[in-house]
Structure formats: C-alpha cells, structure tokens
XYZ file of N, CA and C in Angstrom:
159
model
N 74.399 110.111 113.919
C 74.000 110.230 112.456
C 73.266 108.853 112.383
N 73.895 107.697 113.037
C 73.098 106.541 112.763
C 72.030 106.362 113.668
N 72.041 106.889 114.905
C 70.800 107.311 115.597
C 69.685 107.741 115.080
N 69.960 108.984 114.360
C 69.055 109.584 113.718
C 68.378 108.795 112.412
N 68.968 107.905 111.714
C 68.648 107.123 110.345
C 67.925 106.347 111.221
N 67.949 105.488 112.215
C 67.382 104.480 112.685
C 66.051 105.220 113.377
N 65.911 106.136 113.834
C 64.677 106.787 114.399
C 63.808 107.204 113.157
N 64.455 107.486 112.266
C 63.720 108.073 110.872
C 62.931 107.000 110.317
N 63.767 105.663 110.234
C 63.231 104.444 109.854
C 61.825 104.193 110.702
N 62.256 103.975 112.185
C 61.247 103.457 113.002
C 60.096 104.493 112.705
N 60.282 105.609 112.983
C 58.910 106.403 112.729
C 58.150 106.668 111.206
N 59.015 106.552 110.507
C 58.595 106.374 109.192
C 58.058 105.281 108.899
N 58.173 103.931 109.366
C 57.369 102.734 109.210
C 56.302 103.029 109.962
N 55.826 103.820 111.083
C 54.670 103.971 111.793
C 53.874 104.830 111.068
N 54.869 105.546 110.369
C 53.696 106.544 109.698
C 53.007 105.977 108.313
N 53.653 105.121 107.791
C 53.379 104.414 106.500
C 52.392 103.135 106.929
N 52.514 102.770 108.135
C 51.544 101.753 108.676
C 50.158 102.348 108.894
N 50.415 103.537 109.390
C 49.010 104.139 109.797
C 48.380 104.827 108.724
N 49.143 105.593 107.665
C 48.345 105.853 106.805
C 47.846 104.630 105.756
N 48.317 103.548 105.643
C 47.829 102.361 105.075
C 46.619 101.810 105.769
N 46.762 101.746 106.812
C 45.697 101.698 107.788
C 44.329 102.425 107.351
N 44.693 103.638 107.468
C 43.265 104.649 107.282
C 42.880 104.662 105.752
N 43.645 104.251 104.803
C 43.296 104.013 103.442
C 42.776 102.917 103.456
N 42.926 102.016 104.085
C 42.124 100.470 103.627
C 40.684 100.725 104.462
N 40.774 101.540 105.573
C 39.232 101.954 106.086
C 38.437 102.945 104.995
N 39.231 103.799 104.489
C 38.390 104.579 103.591
C 37.903 103.816 102.318
N 38.600 102.794 101.967
C 38.258 101.971 100.908
C 37.414 101.100 101.059
N 37.264 100.522 102.468
C 36.207 99.731 102.579
C 34.703 100.572 102.883
N 34.803 101.746 103.463
C 33.592 102.512 103.362
C 33.126 103.132 102.243
N 33.877 103.174 101.152
C 33.533 103.689 99.926
C 33.063 102.295 99.124
N 33.588 101.458 99.422
C 32.964 100.314 98.572
C 31.530 99.770 99.197
N 31.418 99.710 100.540
C 30.248 99.331 101.013
C 29.072 100.328 100.553
N 29.333 101.666 100.577
C 28.470 102.765 99.920
C 28.233 102.274 98.496
N 29.275 101.954 97.708
C 28.762 101.684 96.275
C 27.992 100.525 96.192
N 28.218 99.572 97.099
C 27.314 98.267 97.157
C 25.985 98.661 97.375
N 25.829 99.570 98.593
C 24.436 100.038 98.777
C 23.626 100.645 97.665
N 24.434 101.527 96.751
C 23.830 102.355 95.893
C 23.453 100.998 94.781
N 24.268 100.296 94.496
C 24.184 99.088 93.445
C 23.086 98.148 93.813
N 22.930 97.854 95.168
C 21.756 97.200 95.553
C 20.388 97.692 95.013
N 20.449 99.216 95.513
C 18.990 99.896 95.491
C 18.988 99.979 93.917
N 19.692 100.021 93.380
C 19.567 100.557 91.667
C 18.935 98.947 91.174
N 19.730 97.869 91.498
C 19.113 96.721 90.943
C 17.767 96.347 91.783
N 17.458 96.617 92.780
C 16.129 96.494 93.145
C 15.006 97.251 92.524
N 15.591 98.624 92.190
C 14.491 99.209 91.444
C 14.125 98.940 90.048
N 15.324 98.267 89.473
C 15.183 97.967 88.121
C 14.617 96.464 87.836
N 15.087 95.462 88.625
C 14.676 94.266 88.959
C 13.912 93.612 89.793
N 13.531 94.153 90.755
C 12.725 93.842 91.893
C 13.500 93.317 93.104
N 12.722 93.044 94.172
C 13.459 92.639 95.587
C 13.755 91.100 94.879
N 15.061 90.706 95.377
C 15.545 89.340 95.121
C 14.848 88.399 96.231
N 14.467 87.217 95.961
C 13.767 86.232 96.750
C 14.633 85.327 96.976
N 14.673 84.910 98.201
C 15.640 83.708 98.559
C 14.859 82.673 98.744
N 15.357 81.498 98.208
C 14.689 80.194 98.391
C 15.511 79.231 99.192
N 14.597 78.714 100.647
C 15.246 77.990 101.234
C 15.188 76.626 101.317
C-alpha cells in the first residue's frame, strides 16, 4: 500500500507539472494574440507610433 501511495504522488506530481506547463503556454499564446489585436486597434485609432532615437 505504501508503494502505491508513493507512485500516485510521484505520477500525480508529474501530471500537475505538465498541466501547469501547458496552461502557461496557452496563457502566453492568448496574451500575445490580445496584444497584437490591441496594437492594431491603437494603430487604427491613433496612427503608427513614431520612435525617437
């Protein structure tokens, strides 16, 4: 019984880590898409941003 519990904790931890990695990747993908949409909207409303060097 003790080995079963240890294995469940081990594999459960792997599943939790993999799930959090996938969720983080999805989060960053969605935020990049939202950033692109916001930049496009701001460009149409206010024009292109000019950078001074």
